[in-house]
Coordinates of C-alpha atoms and ligand atoms in Angstrom, one line a residue:
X1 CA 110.6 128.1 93.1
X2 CA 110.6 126.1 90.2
X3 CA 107.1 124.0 89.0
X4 CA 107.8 120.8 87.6
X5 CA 106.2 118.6 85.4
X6 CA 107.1 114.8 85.7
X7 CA 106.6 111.3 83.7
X8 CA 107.0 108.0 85.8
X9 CA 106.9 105.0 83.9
X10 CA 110.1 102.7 85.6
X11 CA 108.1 99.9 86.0
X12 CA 104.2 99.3 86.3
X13 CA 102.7 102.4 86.9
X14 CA 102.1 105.4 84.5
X15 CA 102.6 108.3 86.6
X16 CA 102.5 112.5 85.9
X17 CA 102.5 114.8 88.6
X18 CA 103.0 118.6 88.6
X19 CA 104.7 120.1 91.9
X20 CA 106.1 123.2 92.9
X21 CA 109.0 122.6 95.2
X22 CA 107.2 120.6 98.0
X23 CA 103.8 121.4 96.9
X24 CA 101.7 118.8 95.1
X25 CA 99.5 120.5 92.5
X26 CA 98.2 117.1 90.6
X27 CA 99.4 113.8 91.3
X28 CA 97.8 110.8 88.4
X29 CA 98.8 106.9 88.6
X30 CA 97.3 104.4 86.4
X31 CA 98.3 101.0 88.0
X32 CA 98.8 98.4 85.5
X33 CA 99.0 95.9 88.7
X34 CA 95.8 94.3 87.6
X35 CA 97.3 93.6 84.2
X36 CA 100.2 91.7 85.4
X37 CA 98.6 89.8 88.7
X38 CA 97.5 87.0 85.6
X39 CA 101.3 86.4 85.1
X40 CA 102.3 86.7 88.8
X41 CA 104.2 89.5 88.0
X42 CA 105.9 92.5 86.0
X43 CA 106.1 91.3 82.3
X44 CA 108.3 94.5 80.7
X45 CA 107.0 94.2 77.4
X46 CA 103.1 94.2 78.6
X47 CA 104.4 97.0 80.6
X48 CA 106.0 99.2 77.8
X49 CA 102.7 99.0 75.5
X50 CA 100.3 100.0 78.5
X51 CA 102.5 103.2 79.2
X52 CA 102.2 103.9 75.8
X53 CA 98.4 103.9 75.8
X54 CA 98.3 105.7 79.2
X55 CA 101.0 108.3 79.2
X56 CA 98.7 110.6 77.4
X57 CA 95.4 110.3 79.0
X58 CA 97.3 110.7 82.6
X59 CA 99.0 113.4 81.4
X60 CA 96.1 115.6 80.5
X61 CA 94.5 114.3 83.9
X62 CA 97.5 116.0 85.5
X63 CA 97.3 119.3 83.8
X64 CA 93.7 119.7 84.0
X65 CA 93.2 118.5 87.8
X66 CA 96.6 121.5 88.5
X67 CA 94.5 123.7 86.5
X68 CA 97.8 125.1 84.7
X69 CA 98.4 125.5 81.3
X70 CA 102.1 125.3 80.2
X71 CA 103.3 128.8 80.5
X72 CA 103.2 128.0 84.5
X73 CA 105.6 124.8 83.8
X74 CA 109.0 126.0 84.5
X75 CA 110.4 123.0 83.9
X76 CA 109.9 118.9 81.9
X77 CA 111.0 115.8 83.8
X78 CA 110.8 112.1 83.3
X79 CA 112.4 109.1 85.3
X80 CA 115.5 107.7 82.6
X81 CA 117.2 105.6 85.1
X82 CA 117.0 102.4 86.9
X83 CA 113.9 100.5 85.4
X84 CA 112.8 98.7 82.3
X85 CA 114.1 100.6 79.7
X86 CA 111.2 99.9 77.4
X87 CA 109.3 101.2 80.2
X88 CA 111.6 104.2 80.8
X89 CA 111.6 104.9 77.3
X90 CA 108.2 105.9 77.2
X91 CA 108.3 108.2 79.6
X92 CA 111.5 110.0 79.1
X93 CA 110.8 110.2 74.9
X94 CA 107.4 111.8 76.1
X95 CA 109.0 114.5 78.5
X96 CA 112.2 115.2 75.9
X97 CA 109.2 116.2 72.9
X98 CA 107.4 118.2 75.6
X99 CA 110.0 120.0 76.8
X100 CA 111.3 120.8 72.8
X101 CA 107.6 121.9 72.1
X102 CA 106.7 124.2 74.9
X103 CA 110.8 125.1 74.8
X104 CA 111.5 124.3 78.5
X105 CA 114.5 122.4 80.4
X106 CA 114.5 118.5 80.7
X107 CA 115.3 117.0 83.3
X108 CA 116.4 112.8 84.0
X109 CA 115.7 111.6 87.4
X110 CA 116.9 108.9 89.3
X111 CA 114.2 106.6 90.6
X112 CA 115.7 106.1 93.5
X113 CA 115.9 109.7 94.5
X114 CA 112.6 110.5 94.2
X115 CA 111.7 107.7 96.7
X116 CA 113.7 109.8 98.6
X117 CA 111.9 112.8 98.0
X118 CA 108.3 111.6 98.6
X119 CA 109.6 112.5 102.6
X120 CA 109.9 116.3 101.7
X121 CA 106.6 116.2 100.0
X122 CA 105.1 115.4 103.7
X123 CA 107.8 117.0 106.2
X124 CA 108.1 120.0 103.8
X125 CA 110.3 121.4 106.1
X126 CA 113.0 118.2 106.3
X127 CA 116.1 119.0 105.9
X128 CA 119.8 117.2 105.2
X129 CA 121.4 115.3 106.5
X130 CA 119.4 112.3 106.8
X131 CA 119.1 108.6 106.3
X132 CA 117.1 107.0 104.0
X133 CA 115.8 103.7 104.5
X134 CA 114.7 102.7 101.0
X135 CA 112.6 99.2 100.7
X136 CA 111.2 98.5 97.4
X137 CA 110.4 96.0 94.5
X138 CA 114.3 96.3 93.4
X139 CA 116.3 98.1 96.5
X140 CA 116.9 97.6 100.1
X141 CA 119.6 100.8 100.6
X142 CA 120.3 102.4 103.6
X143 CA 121.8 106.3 102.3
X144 CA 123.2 108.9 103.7
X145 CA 121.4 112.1 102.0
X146 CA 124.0 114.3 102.7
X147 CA 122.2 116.9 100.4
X148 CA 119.8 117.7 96.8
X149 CA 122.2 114.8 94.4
X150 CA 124.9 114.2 97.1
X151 CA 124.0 110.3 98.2
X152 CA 126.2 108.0 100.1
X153 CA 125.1 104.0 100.0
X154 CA 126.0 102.7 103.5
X155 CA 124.1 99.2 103.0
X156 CA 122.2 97.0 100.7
X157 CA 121.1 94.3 99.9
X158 CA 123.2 90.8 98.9
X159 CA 120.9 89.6 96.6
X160 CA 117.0 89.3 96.8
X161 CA 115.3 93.0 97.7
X162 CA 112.6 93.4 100.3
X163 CA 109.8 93.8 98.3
X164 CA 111.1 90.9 96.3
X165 CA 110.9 88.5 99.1
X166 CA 107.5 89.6 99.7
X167 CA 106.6 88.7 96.4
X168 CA 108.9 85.8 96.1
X169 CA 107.0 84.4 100.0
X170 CA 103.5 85.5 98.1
X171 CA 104.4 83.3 95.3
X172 CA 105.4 80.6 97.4
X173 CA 102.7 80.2 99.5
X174 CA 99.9 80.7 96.5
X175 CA 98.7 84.1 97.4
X176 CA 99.7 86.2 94.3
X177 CA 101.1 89.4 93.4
X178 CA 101.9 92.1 94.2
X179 CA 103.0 90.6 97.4
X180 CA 103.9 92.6 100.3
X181 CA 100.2 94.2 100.4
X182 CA 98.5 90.8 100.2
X183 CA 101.0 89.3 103.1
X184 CA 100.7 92.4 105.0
X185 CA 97.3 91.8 105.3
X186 CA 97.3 88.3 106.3
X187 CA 100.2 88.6 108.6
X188 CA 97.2 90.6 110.8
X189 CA 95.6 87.2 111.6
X190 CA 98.6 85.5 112.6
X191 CA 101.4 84.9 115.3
X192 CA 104.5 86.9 114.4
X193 CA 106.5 84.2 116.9
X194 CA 104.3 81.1 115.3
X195 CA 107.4 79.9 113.3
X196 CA 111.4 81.4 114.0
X197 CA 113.3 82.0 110.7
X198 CA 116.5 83.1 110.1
X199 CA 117.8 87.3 110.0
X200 CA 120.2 86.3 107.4
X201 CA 123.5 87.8 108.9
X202 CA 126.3 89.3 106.6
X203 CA 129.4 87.7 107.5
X204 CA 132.8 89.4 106.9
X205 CA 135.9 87.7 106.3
X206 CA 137.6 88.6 109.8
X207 CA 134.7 86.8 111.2
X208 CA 132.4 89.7 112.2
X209 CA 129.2 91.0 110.7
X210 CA 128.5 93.7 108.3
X211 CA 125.8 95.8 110.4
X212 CA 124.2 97.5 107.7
X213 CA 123.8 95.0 104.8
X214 CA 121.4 92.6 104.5
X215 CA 120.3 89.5 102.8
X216 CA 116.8 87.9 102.2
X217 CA 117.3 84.8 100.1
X218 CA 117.7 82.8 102.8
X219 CA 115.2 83.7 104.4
X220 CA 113.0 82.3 101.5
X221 CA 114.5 79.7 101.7
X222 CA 113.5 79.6 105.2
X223 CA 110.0 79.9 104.1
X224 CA 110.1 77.6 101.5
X225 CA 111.4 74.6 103.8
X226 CA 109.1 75.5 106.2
X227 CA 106.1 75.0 103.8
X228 CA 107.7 71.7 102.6
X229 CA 107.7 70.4 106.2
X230 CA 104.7 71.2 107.4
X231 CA 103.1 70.0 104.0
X232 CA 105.1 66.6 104.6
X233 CA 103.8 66.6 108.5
X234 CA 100.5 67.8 108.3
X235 CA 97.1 66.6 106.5
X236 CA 95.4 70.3 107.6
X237 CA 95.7 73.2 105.6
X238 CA 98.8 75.3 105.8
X239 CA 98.9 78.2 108.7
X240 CA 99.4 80.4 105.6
X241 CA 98.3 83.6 108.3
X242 CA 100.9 82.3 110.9
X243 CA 103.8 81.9 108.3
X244 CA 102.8 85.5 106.2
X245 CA 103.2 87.0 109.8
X246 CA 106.5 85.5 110.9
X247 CA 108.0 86.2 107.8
X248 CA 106.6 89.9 108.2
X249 CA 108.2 90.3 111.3
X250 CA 111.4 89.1 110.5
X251 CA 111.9 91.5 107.3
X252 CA 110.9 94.3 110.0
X253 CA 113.8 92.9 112.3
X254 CA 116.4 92.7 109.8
X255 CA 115.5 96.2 108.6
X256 CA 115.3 98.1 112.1
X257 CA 118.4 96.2 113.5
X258 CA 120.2 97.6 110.5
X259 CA 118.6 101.2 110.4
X260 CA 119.0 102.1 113.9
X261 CA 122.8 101.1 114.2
X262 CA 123.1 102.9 110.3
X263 CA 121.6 106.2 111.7
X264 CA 123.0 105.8 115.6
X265 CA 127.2 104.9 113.8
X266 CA 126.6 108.3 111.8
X267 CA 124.9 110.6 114.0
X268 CA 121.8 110.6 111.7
X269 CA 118.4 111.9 113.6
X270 CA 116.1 111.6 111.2
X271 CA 115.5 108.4 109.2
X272 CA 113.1 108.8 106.3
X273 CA 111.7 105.1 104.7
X274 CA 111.3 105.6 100.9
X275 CA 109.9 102.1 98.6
X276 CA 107.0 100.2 98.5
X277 CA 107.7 98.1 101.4
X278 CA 107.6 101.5 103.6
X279 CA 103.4 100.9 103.5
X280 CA 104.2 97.6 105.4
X281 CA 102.6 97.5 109.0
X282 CA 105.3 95.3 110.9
X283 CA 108.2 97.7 109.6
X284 CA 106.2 100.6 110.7
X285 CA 105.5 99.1 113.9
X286 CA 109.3 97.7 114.8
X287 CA 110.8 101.1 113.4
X288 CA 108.6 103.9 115.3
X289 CA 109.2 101.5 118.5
X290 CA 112.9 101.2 118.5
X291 CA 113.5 104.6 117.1
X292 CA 111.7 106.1 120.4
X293 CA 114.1 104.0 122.4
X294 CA 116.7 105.7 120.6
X295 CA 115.2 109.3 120.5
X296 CA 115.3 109.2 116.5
X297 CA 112.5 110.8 114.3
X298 CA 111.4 108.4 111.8
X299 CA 108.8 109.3 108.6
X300 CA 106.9 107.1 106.8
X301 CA 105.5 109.2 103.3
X302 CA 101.8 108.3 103.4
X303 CA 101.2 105.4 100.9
X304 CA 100.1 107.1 97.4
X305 CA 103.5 108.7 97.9
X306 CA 105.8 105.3 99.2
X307 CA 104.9 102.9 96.1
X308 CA 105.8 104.3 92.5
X309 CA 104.3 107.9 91.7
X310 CA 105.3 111.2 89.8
X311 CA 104.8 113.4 92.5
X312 CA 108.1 112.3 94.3
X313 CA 110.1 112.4 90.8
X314 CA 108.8 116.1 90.1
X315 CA 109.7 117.1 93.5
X316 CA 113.1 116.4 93.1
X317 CA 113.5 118.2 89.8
X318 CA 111.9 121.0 91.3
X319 CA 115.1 121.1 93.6
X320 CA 117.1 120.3 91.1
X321 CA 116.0 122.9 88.6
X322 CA 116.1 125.3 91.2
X323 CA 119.5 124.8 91.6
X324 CA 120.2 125.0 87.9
X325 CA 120.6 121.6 86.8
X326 CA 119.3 120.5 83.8
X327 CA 119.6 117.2 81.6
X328 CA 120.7 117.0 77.6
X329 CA 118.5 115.9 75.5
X330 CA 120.6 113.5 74.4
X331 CA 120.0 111.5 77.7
X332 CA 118.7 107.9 77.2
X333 CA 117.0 105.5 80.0
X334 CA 119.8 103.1 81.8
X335 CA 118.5 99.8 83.8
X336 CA 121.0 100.2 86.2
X337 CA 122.8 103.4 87.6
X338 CA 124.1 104.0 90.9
X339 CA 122.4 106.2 93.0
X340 CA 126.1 107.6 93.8
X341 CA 126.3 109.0 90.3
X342 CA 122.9 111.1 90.0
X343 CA 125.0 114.0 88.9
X344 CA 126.1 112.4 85.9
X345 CA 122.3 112.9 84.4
X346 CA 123.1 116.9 84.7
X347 CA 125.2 119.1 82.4
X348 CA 128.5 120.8 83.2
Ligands
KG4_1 O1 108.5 101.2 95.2 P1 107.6 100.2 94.5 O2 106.2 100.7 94.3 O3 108.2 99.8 93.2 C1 109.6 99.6 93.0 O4 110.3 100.6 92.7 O5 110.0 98.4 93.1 O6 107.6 98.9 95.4 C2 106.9 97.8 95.0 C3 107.2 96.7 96.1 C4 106.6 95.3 95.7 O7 107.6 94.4 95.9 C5 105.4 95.2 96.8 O8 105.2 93.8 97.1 C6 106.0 96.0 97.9 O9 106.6 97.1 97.3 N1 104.9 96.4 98.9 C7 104.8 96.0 100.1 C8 103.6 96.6 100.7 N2 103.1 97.3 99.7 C9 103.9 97.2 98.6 N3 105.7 95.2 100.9 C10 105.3 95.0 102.1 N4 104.2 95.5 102.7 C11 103.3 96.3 102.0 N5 102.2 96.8 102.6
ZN2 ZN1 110.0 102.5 93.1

């Protein structure tokens, strides 16, 4: 019943979070979003200084709101891998000198499996095997949690991630950044079936379709075209509301078609949706429909726990302390690293 201790700092938000297995005893984020919407988006160096100035503060907010003082901390964990390793940096250099001063074990964590874990910190009684459906900034995965570190990637993306559409379609059409939330909202006023754009089908060579990857730079594309037109045709203002909620619609398409036949193919029940694009309403909406045609269970995290956060890191060092793995402290922050190889970060 380990309690954990964890730094987030992957990308833009300064996270520290104290659980206890499933339990969530403090959970801080200081968004730097409003520092970066003046550039349109994540600049890493803007983003390693600001976790420097925050990682502090945050982390005393964490201890104090837990009411714990570090002989209840069993255990010291930061994210190390993927992310801006600047960024990353900050975070794991913080959690290595904490864990040598109050002499406790570090742990590394892969970002991507805490997204995973933000699901247990709701359904505290979920359970492997399931898929994860994980939509963010960076990632569009469909895995097969087979069990705590044990991850099998069935689909992803070809090129542009989810969230990056929505911020690439944001950008596009003027409306600025963070995306997904701003088009989200938008895509309430408008027709879903206004404007028809393209799924953006995986072909294979034999001539089929791969059923589980997917692809969003043509869809973009799609976008952008359509924008192009209509500006050439029309001397009105764009149907900006009209185009944020066909795009919306077809990124909820492309991602049910592909998690239903993912979890139906492998006998999955459950599929959990990890990421920042998990708070989007059109994927919520498409998802919970078809999964009740299918009799699947579907869980969306509530949304302090689907965008970036510690509490979903510390959760899954919890389950990885209690299971007795533990980092060196020779482990450094890598951009990249395959979910697949999250046992790598662990001794012996
Ligand atoms: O998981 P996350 O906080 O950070 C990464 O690890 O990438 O995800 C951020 C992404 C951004 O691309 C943002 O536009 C998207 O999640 N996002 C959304 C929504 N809220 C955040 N996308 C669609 N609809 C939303 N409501
Ligand atoms: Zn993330």
């Amino acid at each position: 019943m380990a309690t954990v201790l964890a730094i987030e700092t992957s990308c833009d938000e300064t996270g520290v979070a104290i659980v206890k297995n499933r339990k969530v005893l403090s959970n801080v984020v200081a968004s730097q979003i409003p520092i970066h919407q003046q550039y349109g988006g994540v600049v890493p160096e803007v983003a390693s200084r600001h976790h420097l100035e925050m990682v502090n503060p945050v982390l005393d907010q964490a201890l104090e709101t837990a009411g714990l003082d570090w002989s209840a901390i069993d255990g010291v964990a930061a994210t190390c891998a993927p992310g801006l390793v600047g960024a990353l940096i900050t975070g794991i250099t913080t959690a290595k000198t904490l864990a040598l001063v109050h002499d406790k074990p570090f742990l590394g964590i892969h970002h991507l499996e805490g997204h995973i874990y933000a699901s247990y910190l709701t359904e505290t009684s979920l359970q492997p095997p399931f898929l994860c459906l994980l939509v963010s900034g960076g990632h569009t995965s469909l895995i097969h949690v087979k069990d705590c570190g044990v991850y099998q990637i069935l689909g992803h993306t070809m090129d542009d991630a989810a969230g990056e559409a929505f911020d690439k379609v944001s950008r596009l059409l003027n409306l600025g950044y963070p995306g997904g939330p701003i088009i989200d909202q938008l895509a309430t006023q408008g027709n879903p079936k206004a404007f028809a754009l393209p799924e953006g089908k995986i072909s294979l060579p034999n001539g089929g379709y791969h059923p589980y990857h997917s692809s969003f730079s043509g869809l973009k594309t799609a976008v952008l075209r359509l924008v192009q037109t209509l500006e050439k045709e029309k001397s009105t203002s764009l149907p900006v509301a009209d185009i944020a909620a066909s795009f919306q619609d077809t990124v909820a398409k492309i991602l049910t078609k592909r998690a239903i036949a993912c979890a139906l193919d492998f006998g999955l029940d459950t599929i959990a949706i990890g990421g920042g694009v998990a708070a989007n309403s059109g994927l919520r909406k498409h998802l919970q429909e078809a999964a009740k045609i299918h009799d699947l269970r579907v869980l969306f995290p509530p949304l302090k726990y689907c965008t970036d956060n510690a509490a979903m890191i510390a959760c899954a060092a919890s389950d990885h302390l209690n299971r007795g793995h533990i980092s060196p402290l020779t482990l450094g922050a890598h951009s990249r690293m395959s979910l697949e190889d999250v046992m790598l970060l662990y001794k012996g």
